Amino acid sequence: MTQTSAPPIDAPAKSPLGPVALTTLLFGAFLPMLSFFIINVALPAIGTDLHATPGELQLVVGSYGIANATLLVVGGRLGDGFGRKRLFLIGLVGFTVMSLLCAIAPSIGVLLAARVLQGAAAAAMTPQVLASISSLLAGEHRARAMAMFGVAGGAAAALGQILGGVLVEADVFGLGWRAVFLVNVPVGIVALAAALKLLPETRAAQAHRVDLAGAGLLALTLVLLLLPLTEGRPLGWPLWTWLSLAAVVPAVGLLGLHQHRAEKADRAPLIPPTVLRLKAMRIGLLLAMAFFTTFGGFMFVFALATQGEAGMSPLEGGLSLLPMAVGFLITSIYGPRLQARYGAGLIVRGWLIQAVGYAVLAAVGLALWPDVTPWTLALPMLIAGFGSGLVMVPLMGVVVGQVPPAQAGLGSGILLTSQQTCLALGAATVGTAYLSLSGTSWGQGGSLAAVALAITAISLLMTPVTRQLR
């Protein structure tokens, strides 16, 4: 019996994505991002219940991001070769099962192991979203779907901590923080049933080998960097943390050498140097690093500060982010239209508006701390959320749109990898800086204001960089 092959990447007309199928596919972007941010508001409760240290709580965030970042491009390559629907389904099943394991974890060690596997499963799922959109849609439909991909990620980031606060506060069936993981299970089951029925199968016209050595070197580099940054402060910076940080430099060198040799030998490297040499990609990576590192770090420290000295409940802490979610919602409605009109200029405006929002947040925090409430934080969070949405929603579409079509898939994968890497890096670096300052005379309020002002400065610095995009 002959086996019918799936349509190649250059046959979009044969397998169109209807609205319901596209929505199902976008769950592959929404659920992994939701799982990254929903955990922040539950960290204090996890720490109390599982007797976790602040460093271990940072790893609850960072371990997921490291696993996800390391395997994203691998997941994309596997989807190209074995079928994107197949990898999407495998990733969705794994993500749902690992969410259940996280929910029933009896110790912090089990939770961390499950988070690593959850991040790996997400890495099998997310790349298939962009690849399927590129394969099955064209023209205006593709541009709209790419914008919706950005909206899905932004909405998940903003709504994640709100939903987390509601679930922890409601303490449904006495589950407490475990509900933030358990909520993925029914959603995953519904998405799985819809994907099985609605998603068409596609493969790349030419599949490439998976660069496992490159993935291993990338994982080693991230662990050498993030583990000491996460664990160094609570452990008093022992010798191994400094040795680990020093080893990052030769690890990066080995990774770069391997990628150069693999590309020269036409072995499909994980991060092709020729793609990195493209001006749009270099600028895009710099913008992604600045945005996602600061955004991931802020979300982490905001949850700790509001439920710390500010004395907010998980619900109040989550509701403090509601205005930011509203800002993202506004950009999701008008962002694609504004992007078509302003292009990269929209991102410039986003940086400036974001800078204003974080500056006002720092002023409000310093003036009122610790007597801040969701109401007193509403205006700066709305402004910051609106500006952040104008940066985040169009970023990938604008950058990838300036990359030659033959390299667009690789460009998307590299940007997704940088996104997840920097979200984990933000929790480690910004979180460590905040925890170090909060134990001094700065206190939690002064430390949160310092983080907000640092983001303000970085946002202003990124405006001239963004103007170099067309």
Short mmCIF file of C-alpha atoms in Angstrom, two decimals:
data_model
loop_
_atom_site.label_atom_id
_atom_site.label_comp_id
_atom_site.label_asym_id
_atom_site.label_seq_id
_atom_site.Cartn_x
_atom_site.Cartn_y
_atom_site.Cartn_z
CA MET A 1 0.00 0.00 0.00
CA THR A 2 1.46 3.37 -0.96
CA GLN A 3 1.71 6.16 1.60
CA THR A 4 0.50 9.59 0.56
CA SER A 5 2.93 12.30 1.54
CA ALA A 6 1.77 15.49 3.17
CA PRO A 7 1.70 18.66 1.06
CA PRO A 8 5.03 20.47 0.92
CA ILE A 9 5.71 23.91 2.23
CA ASP A 10 5.12 25.52 -1.16
CA ALA A 11 1.53 24.28 -1.55
CA PRO A 12 -0.59 26.66 0.56
CA ALA A 13 -3.70 26.47 -1.59
CA LYS A 14 -4.22 22.74 -0.92
CA SER A 15 -4.51 22.98 2.86
CA PRO A 16 -6.12 26.26 3.98
CA LEU A 17 -6.53 27.05 7.67
CA GLY A 18 -10.06 27.96 8.66
CA PRO A 19 -10.75 30.27 11.63
CA VAL A 20 -11.38 27.42 14.09
CA ALA A 21 -8.31 25.51 12.91
CA LEU A 22 -6.17 28.65 13.21
CA THR A 23 -7.48 29.28 16.72
CA THR A 24 -6.61 25.69 17.63
CA LEU A 25 -3.14 26.12 16.19
CA LEU A 26 -2.59 29.35 18.13
CA PHE A 27 -3.05 27.43 21.37
CA GLY A 28 0.46 26.21 20.61
CA ALA A 29 1.65 29.76 21.21
CA PHE A 30 -0.82 30.68 23.95
CA LEU A 31 -0.44 27.74 26.35
CA PRO A 32 3.39 27.72 26.63
CA MET A 33 3.51 31.49 27.24
CA LEU A 34 0.61 31.28 29.69
CA SER A 35 2.44 28.56 31.61
CA PHE A 36 5.56 30.72 31.83
CA PHE A 37 3.76 33.69 33.39
CA ILE A 38 0.89 32.13 35.32
CA ILE A 39 3.41 30.65 37.72
CA ASN A 40 4.78 34.00 38.93
CA VAL A 41 1.85 34.92 41.15
CA ALA A 42 1.85 31.40 42.66
CA LEU A 43 5.55 31.42 43.62
CA PRO A 44 5.06 32.60 47.24
CA ALA A 45 2.49 29.85 47.82
CA ILE A 46 4.76 27.24 46.21
CA GLY A 47 7.65 28.39 48.39
CA THR A 48 5.56 27.97 51.55
CA ASP A 49 4.00 24.64 50.59
CA LEU A 50 7.11 22.92 49.20
CA HIS A 51 9.63 24.68 51.47
CA ALA A 52 11.46 26.10 48.46
CA THR A 53 14.24 28.68 48.66
CA PRO A 54 14.10 31.93 46.59
CA GLY A 55 16.71 30.40 44.26
CA GLU A 56 14.58 27.30 43.73
CA LEU A 57 11.59 29.51 42.98
CA GLN A 58 13.63 31.29 40.31
CA LEU A 59 14.45 27.87 38.86
CA VAL A 60 10.73 27.03 38.66
CA VAL A 61 10.59 29.83 36.10
CA GLY A 62 14.07 29.46 34.60
CA SER A 63 14.19 25.67 34.13
CA TYR A 64 11.11 25.80 31.92
CA GLY A 65 12.59 28.60 29.84
CA ILE A 66 15.98 26.90 29.43
CA ALA A 67 14.47 23.63 28.20
CA ASN A 68 12.11 25.45 25.90
CA ALA A 69 14.75 27.76 24.42
CA THR A 70 17.25 24.94 23.86
CA LEU A 71 14.85 22.72 21.92
CA LEU A 72 12.72 25.20 19.93
CA VAL A 73 14.78 25.04 16.76
CA VAL A 74 15.14 21.25 17.17
CA GLY A 75 11.35 21.02 17.41
CA GLY A 76 11.01 23.08 14.25
CA ARG A 77 13.41 20.86 12.33
CA LEU A 78 11.65 17.69 13.52
CA GLY A 79 8.33 19.13 12.40
CA ASP A 80 9.75 19.88 8.95
CA GLY A 81 10.87 16.28 8.57
CA PHE A 82 8.25 14.19 10.35
CA GLY A 83 5.18 16.36 9.92
CA ARG A 84 4.16 19.54 11.70
CA LYS A 85 0.75 18.28 12.78
CA ARG A 86 2.39 15.16 14.22
CA LEU A 87 4.92 17.18 16.25
CA PHE A 88 2.21 19.62 17.34
CA LEU A 89 0.13 16.73 18.68
CA ILE A 90 3.13 15.11 20.39
CA GLY A 91 4.04 18.40 22.00
CA LEU A 92 0.47 19.09 23.09
CA VAL A 93 0.09 15.65 24.68
CA GLY A 94 3.43 16.00 26.47
CA PHE A 95 2.61 19.51 27.64
CA THR A 96 -0.76 18.40 29.03
CA VAL A 97 0.69 15.36 30.83
CA MET A 98 3.57 17.38 32.32
CA SER A 99 1.11 20.04 33.48
CA LEU A 100 -0.71 17.32 35.40
CA LEU A 101 2.58 16.11 36.88
CA CYS A 102 3.44 19.67 37.95
CA ALA A 103 0.04 19.94 39.61
CA ILE A 104 0.55 16.83 41.74
CA ALA A 105 4.28 17.34 42.46
CA PRO A 106 5.00 16.34 46.09
CA SER A 107 8.33 18.18 46.31
CA ILE A 108 10.23 21.03 44.71
CA GLY A 109 12.57 18.54 43.02
CA VAL A 110 9.71 16.77 41.26
CA LEU A 111 8.20 20.12 40.27
CA LEU A 112 11.49 21.30 38.73
CA ALA A 113 11.90 18.03 36.78
CA ALA A 114 8.33 18.28 35.48
CA ARG A 115 8.90 21.92 34.48
CA VAL A 116 11.92 20.92 32.40
CA LEU A 117 9.86 18.29 30.57
CA GLN A 118 6.97 20.70 30.19
CA GLY A 119 9.31 23.21 28.52
CA ALA A 120 10.64 20.49 26.21
CA ALA A 121 7.10 19.52 25.19
CA ALA A 122 6.27 23.17 24.48
CA ALA A 123 9.35 23.33 22.24
CA ALA A 124 7.89 20.53 20.11
CA MET A 125 4.59 22.39 19.80
CA THR A 126 5.29 26.11 19.33
CA PRO A 127 7.52 26.04 16.20
CA GLN A 128 4.79 24.18 14.31
CA VAL A 129 2.49 27.18 14.71
CA LEU A 130 4.62 29.60 12.70
CA ALA A 131 5.71 26.91 10.25
CA SER A 132 2.11 25.85 9.57
CA ILE A 133 1.00 29.45 9.13
CA SER A 134 3.81 30.04 6.63
CA SER A 135 3.00 26.79 4.82
CA LEU A 136 -0.77 27.04 4.65
CA LEU A 137 -1.51 30.76 4.34
CA ALA A 138 -0.33 33.52 2.03
CA GLY A 139 -0.60 37.27 1.58
CA GLU A 140 -2.96 39.16 3.85
CA HIS A 141 -4.16 35.97 5.57
CA ARG A 142 -0.60 35.06 6.53
CA ALA A 143 0.15 38.58 7.78
CA ARG A 144 -3.01 38.57 9.91
CA ALA A 145 -2.20 35.14 11.33
CA MET A 146 1.36 36.24 12.18
CA ALA A 147 -0.07 39.24 14.02
CA MET A 148 -2.46 36.93 15.89
CA PHE A 149 0.54 34.81 16.90
CA GLY A 150 2.04 37.88 18.56
CA VAL A 151 -1.31 38.72 20.15
CA ALA A 152 -1.64 35.18 21.55
CA GLY A 153 1.75 35.44 23.24
CA GLY A 154 1.10 38.93 24.57
CA ALA A 155 -2.36 38.08 25.87
CA ALA A 156 -1.02 34.96 27.58
CA ALA A 157 1.74 36.96 29.25
CA ALA A 158 -0.62 39.61 30.56
CA LEU A 159 -3.53 37.33 31.48
CA GLY A 160 -1.34 34.59 32.95
CA GLN A 161 -0.69 36.28 36.28
CA ILE A 162 -4.27 37.52 36.55
CA LEU A 163 -5.61 34.02 36.06
CA GLY A 164 -2.96 32.70 38.44
CA GLY A 165 -4.08 35.13 41.12
CA VAL A 166 -7.73 34.16 40.69
CA LEU A 167 -6.95 30.43 40.87
CA VAL A 168 -4.67 30.66 43.91
CA GLU A 169 -7.08 32.95 45.79
CA ALA A 170 -10.15 30.85 44.93
CA ASP A 171 -8.37 27.72 46.25
CA VAL A 172 -10.73 25.51 44.24
CA PHE A 173 -11.15 22.14 45.99
CA GLY A 174 -8.23 23.11 48.21
CA LEU A 175 -5.81 22.92 45.27
CA GLY A 176 -4.17 26.30 45.94
CA TRP A 177 -1.19 26.90 43.62
CA ARG A 178 -1.63 23.50 41.97
CA ALA A 179 -4.62 24.85 40.04
CA VAL A 180 -2.32 27.06 37.92
CA PHE A 181 -0.94 23.89 36.33
CA LEU A 182 -4.12 21.84 36.42
CA VAL A 183 -5.97 24.43 34.33
CA ASN A 184 -3.85 23.40 31.33
CA VAL A 185 -5.20 19.85 31.38
CA PRO A 186 -8.81 20.36 30.20
CA VAL A 187 -7.70 23.07 27.77
CA GLY A 188 -5.04 20.73 26.38
CA ILE A 189 -7.54 17.89 25.96
CA VAL A 190 -10.00 20.12 24.05
CA ALA A 191 -7.21 21.53 21.87
CA LEU A 192 -5.96 18.01 21.17
CA ALA A 193 -9.39 16.83 20.01
CA ALA A 194 -9.76 19.89 17.76
CA ALA A 195 -6.24 19.55 16.34
CA LEU A 196 -6.75 15.87 15.48
CA LYS A 197 -9.83 16.75 13.47
CA LEU A 198 -9.03 20.15 11.97
CA LEU A 199 -5.31 20.60 11.39
CA PRO A 200 -3.90 19.48 8.05
CA GLU A 201 -0.49 17.83 7.89
CA THR A 202 2.42 19.60 6.21
CA ARG A 203 6.12 18.94 5.81
CA ALA A 204 8.99 20.91 4.39
CA ALA A 205 9.85 20.22 0.76
CA GLN A 206 13.37 19.37 1.95
CA ALA A 207 13.92 18.21 5.53
CA HIS A 208 17.19 19.02 7.31
CA ARG A 209 19.15 17.01 9.84
CA VAL A 210 18.67 17.97 13.46
CA ASP A 211 21.75 19.64 14.97
CA LEU A 212 21.77 17.72 18.25
CA ALA A 213 25.36 18.74 19.03
CA GLY A 214 24.42 22.40 18.59
CA ALA A 215 21.39 21.95 20.83
CA GLY A 216 23.59 20.31 23.48
CA LEU A 217 26.12 23.17 23.35
CA LEU A 218 23.32 25.75 23.58
CA ALA A 219 21.85 23.93 26.60
CA LEU A 220 25.28 23.80 28.24
CA THR A 221 25.81 27.52 27.66
CA LEU A 222 22.41 28.43 29.13
CA VAL A 223 22.88 26.23 32.19
CA LEU A 224 26.39 27.60 32.82
CA LEU A 225 24.96 31.12 32.66
CA LEU A 226 21.58 30.85 34.35
CA LEU A 227 22.24 28.35 37.13
CA PRO A 228 24.88 30.44 38.97
CA LEU A 229 22.88 33.64 38.42
CA THR A 230 19.87 31.95 39.99
CA GLU A 231 21.55 30.07 42.83
CA GLY A 232 24.58 32.28 43.52
CA ARG A 233 22.96 34.92 45.72
CA PRO A 234 21.11 32.60 48.17
CA LEU A 235 24.20 30.38 48.46
CA GLY A 236 26.59 33.27 49.09
CA TRP A 237 28.32 33.04 45.68
CA PRO A 238 30.51 29.95 46.25
CA LEU A 239 33.48 29.23 43.99
CA TRP A 240 31.53 26.99 41.60
CA THR A 241 29.22 29.86 40.62
CA TRP A 242 32.17 32.00 39.48
CA LEU A 243 33.77 29.07 37.65
CA SER A 244 30.47 28.39 35.91
CA LEU A 245 30.12 32.02 34.79
CA ALA A 246 33.72 32.03 33.56
CA ALA A 247 33.04 28.88 31.54
CA VAL A 248 30.28 30.68 29.59
CA VAL A 249 32.86 32.39 27.36
CA PRO A 250 34.54 29.20 26.05
CA ALA A 251 31.10 27.54 25.78
CA VAL A 252 29.87 30.36 23.54
CA GLY A 253 33.08 30.05 21.52
CA LEU A 254 32.56 26.31 21.05
CA LEU A 255 28.94 26.86 20.03
CA GLY A 256 29.93 29.51 17.50
CA LEU A 257 32.73 27.35 16.07
CA HIS A 258 30.43 24.34 15.77
CA GLN A 259 27.74 26.38 14.02
CA HIS A 260 30.27 27.85 11.58
CA ARG A 261 31.71 24.42 10.72
CA ALA A 262 28.26 22.83 10.42
CA GLU A 263 27.09 25.52 8.01
CA LYS A 264 30.30 25.30 5.99
CA ALA A 265 29.77 21.54 5.67
CA ASP A 266 26.10 22.11 4.73
CA ARG A 267 24.86 20.23 7.82
CA ALA A 268 22.00 22.63 8.77
CA PRO A 269 23.29 24.22 12.00
CA LEU A 270 20.96 25.12 14.85
CA ILE A 271 21.69 28.87 14.55
CA PRO A 272 23.11 29.51 11.06
CA PRO A 273 25.77 32.26 11.07
CA THR A 274 24.59 33.53 7.67
CA VAL A 275 21.16 34.32 9.14
CA LEU A 276 22.77 36.13 12.06
CA ARG A 277 24.76 38.23 9.60
CA LEU A 278 21.54 39.71 8.22
CA LYS A 279 21.13 43.26 9.54
CA ALA A 280 17.42 42.84 10.28
CA MET A 281 18.09 39.69 12.31
CA ARG A 282 20.87 41.31 14.35
CA ILE A 283 18.65 44.27 15.17
CA GLY A 284 15.69 42.00 15.86
CA LEU A 285 17.70 39.85 18.25
CA LEU A 286 18.92 42.91 20.13
CA LEU A 287 15.36 44.24 20.44
CA ALA A 288 14.06 40.82 21.51
CA MET A 289 16.81 40.50 24.12
CA ALA A 290 16.06 43.93 25.56
CA PHE A 291 12.31 43.45 25.63
CA PHE A 292 11.92 39.88 26.82
CA THR A 293 14.69 40.04 29.43
CA THR A 294 13.18 43.11 31.07
CA PHE A 295 9.59 41.94 30.63
CA GLY A 296 10.23 38.47 32.07
CA GLY A 297 12.21 39.96 34.95
CA PHE A 298 9.58 42.57 35.75
CA MET A 299 6.75 40.04 35.86
CA PHE A 300 8.77 37.91 38.26
CA VAL A 301 9.67 40.69 40.69
CA PHE A 302 6.25 42.38 40.49
CA ALA A 303 4.60 39.24 41.86
CA LEU A 304 7.11 39.02 44.72
CA ALA A 305 6.83 42.72 45.62
CA THR A 306 3.05 43.03 45.55
CA GLN A 307 2.60 39.91 47.68
CA GLY A 308 5.51 40.90 49.92
CA GLU A 309 5.76 44.30 51.62
CA ALA A 310 2.69 45.57 49.77
CA GLY A 311 0.65 42.86 51.48
CA MET A 312 -1.56 42.05 48.50
CA SER A 313 -3.30 38.70 48.17
CA PRO A 314 -2.58 36.61 45.06
CA LEU A 315 -5.88 37.86 43.61
CA GLU A 316 -5.01 41.51 44.26
CA GLY A 317 -1.54 40.98 42.82
CA GLY A 318 -3.06 39.45 39.71
CA LEU A 319 -5.68 42.18 39.39
CA SER A 320 -2.90 44.78 39.51
CA LEU A 321 -1.89 43.43 36.11
CA LEU A 322 -5.40 43.74 34.64
CA PRO A 323 -4.71 47.22 33.19
CA MET A 324 -1.61 45.81 31.48
CA ALA A 325 -3.80 43.08 29.96
CA VAL A 326 -6.21 45.77 28.76
CA GLY A 327 -3.29 47.53 27.10
CA PHE A 328 -2.37 44.30 25.33
CA LEU A 329 -6.01 43.84 24.29
CA ILE A 330 -6.08 47.28 22.69
CA THR A 331 -2.93 46.52 20.71
CA SER A 332 -4.34 43.15 19.66
CA ILE A 333 -7.34 44.91 18.12
CA TYR A 334 -5.55 47.79 16.42
CA GLY A 335 -1.97 46.50 16.22
CA PRO A 336 -2.14 44.72 12.83
CA ARG A 337 -3.74 47.77 11.20
CA LEU A 338 -1.20 50.11 12.78
CA GLN A 339 1.65 47.80 11.79
CA ALA A 340 0.56 47.95 8.15
CA ARG A 341 0.63 51.75 8.37
CA TYR A 342 3.73 52.45 10.46
CA GLY A 343 5.88 49.29 10.15
CA ALA A 344 8.91 49.46 12.44
CA GLY A 345 7.83 52.97 13.47
CA LEU A 346 5.11 51.33 15.53
CA ILE A 347 7.75 49.56 17.63
CA VAL A 348 9.55 52.89 18.18
CA ARG A 349 6.32 54.38 19.52
CA GLY A 350 5.88 51.31 21.72
CA TRP A 351 9.30 51.76 23.34
CA LEU A 352 8.53 55.41 24.13
CA ILE A 353 5.09 54.69 25.59
CA GLN A 354 6.50 51.79 27.60
CA ALA A 355 9.22 54.07 29.00
CA VAL A 356 6.58 56.54 30.19
CA GLY A 357 4.52 53.77 31.82
CA TYR A 358 7.43 52.31 33.79
CA ALA A 359 8.66 55.76 34.83
CA VAL A 360 5.21 56.63 36.21
CA LEU A 361 5.08 53.24 37.94
CA ALA A 362 8.40 53.96 39.67
CA ALA A 363 7.12 57.37 40.81
CA VAL A 364 3.85 55.97 42.14
CA GLY A 365 5.65 53.13 43.89
CA LEU A 366 8.15 55.42 45.61
CA ALA A 367 5.43 57.88 46.66
CA LEU A 368 2.91 55.38 48.05
CA TRP A 369 4.83 52.22 48.99
CA PRO A 370 3.82 49.97 50.69
CA ASP A 371 0.26 51.30 50.55
CA VAL A 372 -0.20 50.56 46.87
CA THR A 373 -3.37 48.96 45.53
CA PRO A 374 -4.54 47.71 42.14
CA TRP A 375 -6.26 51.09 41.73
CA THR A 376 -3.21 53.25 42.42
CA LEU A 377 -1.12 51.12 40.03
CA ALA A 378 -3.78 51.06 37.29
CA LEU A 379 -2.67 54.05 35.20
CA PRO A 380 1.05 53.24 34.91
CA MET A 381 0.29 49.56 34.28
CA LEU A 382 -2.15 50.49 31.50
CA ILE A 383 0.42 52.76 29.83
CA ALA A 384 3.20 50.19 30.21
CA GLY A 385 0.96 47.42 28.87
CA PHE A 386 -0.07 49.46 25.85
CA GLY A 387 3.54 50.30 25.05
CA SER A 388 4.71 46.72 25.63
CA GLY A 389 2.03 45.44 23.27
CA LEU A 390 3.16 47.85 20.55
CA VAL A 391 6.66 46.41 20.88
CA MET A 392 5.84 42.73 21.31
CA VAL A 393 2.95 42.18 18.89
CA PRO A 394 4.62 43.44 15.68
CA LEU A 395 8.24 42.59 16.54
CA MET A 396 8.46 39.15 14.93
CA GLY A 397 6.41 40.07 11.88
CA VAL A 398 8.43 43.23 11.18
CA VAL A 399 11.80 41.52 11.60
CA VAL A 400 10.99 38.28 9.76
CA GLY A 401 9.32 40.33 7.01
CA GLN A 402 12.71 41.88 6.23
CA VAL A 403 14.49 38.51 6.03
CA PRO A 404 14.70 36.74 2.63
CA PRO A 405 11.82 34.24 2.28
CA ALA A 406 14.19 31.28 2.06
CA GLN A 407 15.52 32.13 5.54
CA ALA A 408 12.27 33.31 7.15
CA GLY A 409 11.63 29.99 8.91
CA LEU A 410 15.08 29.94 10.45
CA GLY A 411 14.71 33.60 11.41
CA SER A 412 11.44 32.87 13.22
CA GLY A 413 13.03 29.96 15.07
CA ILE A 414 16.00 32.04 16.18
CA LEU A 415 13.71 34.83 17.41
CA LEU A 416 11.56 32.34 19.32
CA THR A 417 14.68 30.85 20.87
CA SER A 418 15.88 34.29 21.95
CA GLN A 419 12.44 35.04 23.36
CA GLN A 420 12.41 32.04 25.67
CA THR A 421 16.09 32.40 26.55
CA CYS A 422 15.63 36.01 27.57
CA LEU A 423 12.45 35.37 29.57
CA ALA A 424 14.44 32.86 31.63
CA LEU A 425 17.44 35.22 31.73
CA GLY A 426 15.20 38.00 33.01
CA ALA A 427 13.90 35.91 35.89
CA ALA A 428 17.51 35.03 36.79
CA THR A 429 19.24 38.40 36.38
CA VAL A 430 16.53 40.93 37.20
CA GLY A 431 15.22 38.61 39.91
CA THR A 432 18.66 38.28 41.52
CA ALA A 433 19.25 42.05 41.38
CA TYR A 434 15.84 42.70 42.94
CA LEU A 435 16.30 40.11 45.71
CA SER A 436 19.75 41.52 46.50
CA LEU A 437 18.51 45.12 46.70
CA SER A 438 15.31 44.30 48.59
CA GLY A 439 17.36 43.01 51.53
CA THR A 440 19.04 46.41 51.93
CA SER A 441 17.73 49.83 52.88
CA TRP A 442 16.12 50.01 49.44
CA GLY A 443 13.41 47.59 50.55
CA GLN A 444 11.03 45.95 48.12
CA GLY A 445 9.41 49.21 47.06
CA GLY A 446 12.70 50.90 46.21
CA SER A 447 13.93 47.77 44.45
CA LEU A 448 10.78 47.53 42.32
CA ALA A 449 11.14 51.22 41.43
CA ALA A 450 14.78 50.62 40.46
CA VAL A 451 13.74 47.80 38.15
CA ALA A 452 11.05 49.99 36.58
CA LEU A 453 13.52 52.86 36.02
CA ALA A 454 16.06 50.47 34.51
CA ILE A 455 13.40 49.29 32.03
CA THR A 456 12.62 52.94 31.27
CA ALA A 457 16.27 53.61 30.41
CA ILE A 458 16.56 50.46 28.26
CA SER A 459 13.34 51.36 26.40
CA LEU A 460 14.73 54.79 25.52
CA LEU A 461 18.02 53.26 24.38
CA MET A 462 16.18 50.88 22.06
CA THR A 463 14.32 53.61 20.13
CA PRO A 464 17.30 54.64 17.92
CA VAL A 465 18.17 50.97 17.41
CA THR A 466 14.63 50.21 16.20
CA ARG A 467 14.76 53.09 13.71
CA GLN A 468 17.40 51.14 11.78
CA LEU A 469 14.67 48.72 10.70
CA ARG A 470 12.80 49.71 7.58
#
